[in-house]
């Protein structure tokens, strides 16, 4: 019975994240279009594109590991989604989040991309591997300020459980510890693949990064996981700093607000070079995070 | 053991099978069995096996000794037998490096032990804390420094790792796995004995110093590993980095559980990885990433086994590596070493780069050299130990608390806080819990579902014709195009100011200048100690007079 509950729960979470993710992506294309003084595509265009890709007649594969790459990435994205509860309380929309903790989620966030990196490597396309290398190099710099910020948050709420962290915020963490929030936001912009840290796919610069060798239904799967993964990351950030949510309206409002900020930031800045982005992330946000951590734990004692 | 028969009535020596000793003995025994699996593929002289057994005997003496004298004898025999085992394949320079460092380690350990003995005139561990308390402040500091120096050399802590990387690279493929899996653990064991038996509780300064040394070791070694082209050198640095985590976690109050868990995981992983590499080197005869590549479809079993190994090495959730990382992170959280924890996690995230390079460089991409295409799967004797080790790692992933009752016995014996667990699948720390079985089965279920749906999506799959059938900027790559990009992975990190600091600096100049100074000193000494019989006699007389004067005074 419990397993059945979890299954139903997970299915609902999947559907919601899938649709919301694509909706957000459609809105993202529209909003950036307005920034550039043009009209974007219809809101559901990306969704229809992914469906179209699924039904393409042919897609080139490079053997079984290449075939499994996008599947691992999709599984990683769904697993991340299910490890983060949607709401602060209540019995539903929890997935398997009670069986894991924040450390698990931190690793799950990179599990999918790493699994796909294996597929990219098998394809043997140098441009794909170039994207992976850029991604991994950026990852280490991206994670440092984020780790410092979330370690401080975990230490302050004395738990690594996501629901407990979001419930323990009497004043929002973003307000109470602004420095930590700012530092984590820098990393978050990178995690969402937005400028100035969008060195992985780097459109127009590298051929097209990790996705370059994937076509047809492989690409469709990668697009779909992107939608789910985006939503999962937004929910995580809302839980950590914005006090979580108690209902769908609050959840959507908070995630969309955060999303809007991230894409607005992304559309007004240019792109760093890979070493520049690493250098920047290791300097400015890391310093902010360290200060934030010292200030926050100072209060504690 | 009573030594009064030999006229040494005052010295009491003892062997004791504590739970801690049993744990390390188990690691030694298990690893040597695993290593012996692959020995039949090499033609080794008989003396190799004899020395290997001698080495094993000395390791057992180290762990079962209940006093510092037997411990030291074991340590010394270990160093010497390792020297002879290394001498089969090592170049003269690497061998010299090893023996100089090993002797420095043994010597400083010996002086430290004698210092401790001066406390209560006993070598026994049970009196060690008393002896240490009896030392005056200066001697206590010297004792700790000397013993840590000895241990750091064995662990290869950064700055003292100068011998290690060369020795790992040039050692026989059988022996490298053993060096990394077992011999480095003796450093861990010595550190545990020092902390639990002698110091009992670390002072704040010592604890922080150890933690910082540990974390610096793991960060620097991780970045050094990223740029290596030689597989064994990369894994050597990786080994240093992993031991850095253990040093860090041992420095905090409740870190013992994490240290033991990580020792176990590290032993299993490094055996798996080095045996895997040994197999690849055997069938291809190459040891560099730039010369390998694209072996996945030639040796699929080795690929999957290495994949299990690297997932564990990275500490990814579904497998055993996560359990030990979780323990380490939790104990650092508990101790409120927050910045240290962030640094540990940073090093752990940076490790993804060399971990990806490891699997990409060997198995993925397109080989630069076409001769590799005739390669077949590695012999069964290589696969068998890897399957056993992979099984252990997957099992620990699903049931992370399976070893906890056993660890709790050790912790109880050392009067430390026990690990909590509700069932074999759930590991609990004060910061949260995680259920390995649910995580691994949920991930498995999602994976199978996605795979099933994906296979059934209406779309034909077309297999690529050959290695040039890729999307390549609308151009066609040919034989001359370099497709194996990833072996130069991490080059751009050199352009980052912070990280290039690590690459630009090395301990080599320091040790070179030390060697030069030593040579200069010996030049001066040669002028006095000419080897001439008469002057030797004169020096002897002067020395005797000084000694006499000093003893009378």
Tab-separated table of N, CA, C and O in Angstrom, chain B residues 519-543 546:
chain	number	residue	atom	x	y	z
B	519	UNK	N	74.526	17.349	0.484
B	519	UNK	CA	75.793	17.058	-0.208
B	519	UNK	C	76.880	18.015	0.255
B	519	UNK	O	78.012	17.600	0.512
B	520	UNK	N	76.533	19.306	0.391
B	520	UNK	CA	77.514	20.298	0.838
B	520	UNK	C	78.038	19.965	2.226
B	520	UNK	O	79.242	20.003	2.479
B	521	UNK	N	77.103	19.607	3.106
B	521	UNK	CA	77.501	19.261	4.465
B	521	UNK	C	78.443	18.064	4.437
B	521	UNK	O	79.472	18.025	5.117
B	522	UNK	N	78.109	17.102	3.588
B	522	UNK	CA	78.941	15.907	3.561
B	522	UNK	C	80.315	16.217	2.959
B	522	UNK	O	81.314	15.600	3.318
B	523	UNK	N	80.378	17.217	2.061
B	523	UNK	CA	81.676	17.668	1.550
B	523	UNK	C	82.542	18.188	2.693
B	523	UNK	O	83.720	17.865	2.799
B	524	UNK	N	81.905	18.988	3.549
B	524	UNK	CA	82.631	19.547	4.693
B	524	UNK	C	83.088	18.423	5.614
B	524	UNK	O	84.236	18.379	6.063
B	525	UNK	N	82.183	17.492	5.869
B	525	UNK	CA	82.510	16.388	6.766
B	525	UNK	C	83.664	15.558	6.212
B	525	UNK	O	84.494	15.057	6.955
B	526	UNK	N	83.675	15.434	4.873
B	526	UNK	CA	84.737	14.647	4.225
B	526	UNK	C	86.118	15.228	4.534
B	526	UNK	O	87.098	14.506	4.623
B	527	UNK	N	86.162	16.560	4.682
B	527	UNK	CA	87.446	17.201	4.968
B	527	UNK	C	87.963	16.782	6.342
B	527	UNK	O	89.160	16.650	6.558
B	528	UNK	N	87.032	16.583	7.277
B	528	UNK	CA	87.443	16.163	8.617
B	528	UNK	C	87.619	14.640	8.656
B	528	UNK	O	88.646	14.120	9.062
B	529	UNK	N	86.573	13.956	8.142
B	529	UNK	CA	86.583	12.496	8.189
B	529	UNK	C	87.100	11.982	6.856
B	529	UNK	O	86.348	11.659	5.956
B	530	UNK	N	88.437	11.958	6.717
B	530	UNK	CA	88.996	11.706	5.400
B	530	UNK	C	89.027	10.232	5.052
B	530	UNK	O	89.239	9.858	3.913
B	531	UNK	N	88.851	9.337	6.033
B	531	UNK	CA	88.986	7.916	5.769
B	531	UNK	C	90.414	7.457	6.059
B	531	UNK	O	90.703	6.260	6.097
B	532	UNK	N	91.283	8.402	6.305
B	532	UNK	CA	92.659	8.085	6.699
B	532	UNK	C	92.641	7.492	8.104
B	532	UNK	O	91.996	8.007	9.006
B	533	UNK	N	93.372	6.388	8.309
B	533	UNK	CA	93.289	5.649	9.565
B	533	UNK	C	93.718	6.504	10.751
B	533	UNK	O	93.072	6.521	11.791
B	534	UNK	N	94.813	7.247	10.554
B	534	UNK	CA	95.340	8.042	11.658
B	534	UNK	C	94.359	9.133	12.082
B	534	UNK	O	94.049	9.305	13.262
B	535	UNK	N	93.833	9.859	11.080
B	535	UNK	CA	92.895	10.935	11.437
B	535	UNK	C	91.623	10.347	12.037
B	535	UNK	O	91.036	10.929	12.950
B	536	UNK	N	91.191	9.179	11.547
B	536	UNK	CA	90.026	8.524	12.153
B	536	UNK	C	90.272	8.260	13.624
B	536	UNK	O	89.418	8.501	14.469
B	537	UNK	N	91.492	7.740	13.919
B	537	UNK	CA	91.839	7.430	15.293
B	537	UNK	C	91.817	8.690	16.147
B	537	UNK	O	91.253	8.701	17.249
B	538	UNK	N	92.373	9.774	15.577
B	538	UNK	CA	92.386	11.054	16.305
B	538	UNK	C	90.973	11.529	16.619
B	538	UNK	O	90.681	11.961	17.733
B	539	UNK	N	90.105	11.443	15.588
B	539	UNK	CA	88.717	11.865	15.802
B	539	UNK	C	88.086	11.026	16.911
B	539	UNK	O	87.409	11.543	17.810
B	540	UNK	N	88.355	9.713	16.865
B	540	UNK	CA	87.812	8.804	17.876
B	540	UNK	C	88.253	9.208	19.263
B	540	UNK	O	87.444	9.271	20.201
B	541	UNK	N	89.526	9.548	19.411
B	541	UNK	CA	90.059	9.921	20.727
B	541	UNK	C	89.390	11.201	21.226
B	541	UNK	O	88.937	11.276	22.377
B	542	UNK	N	89.293	12.196	20.324
B	542	UNK	CA	88.664	13.459	20.719
B	542	UNK	C	87.217	13.208	21.163
B	542	UNK	O	86.768	13.712	22.192
B	543	UNK	N	86.530	12.410	20.376
B	543	UNK	CA	85.132	12.096	20.682
B	543	UNK	C	85.013	11.418	22.048
B	543	UNK	O	84.161	11.762	22.865
B	546	UNK	N	85.497	13.930	24.826
B	546	UNK	CA	84.296	14.754	25.014
B	546	UNK	C	83.227	13.971	25.763
B	546	UNK	O	82.609	14.451	26.716
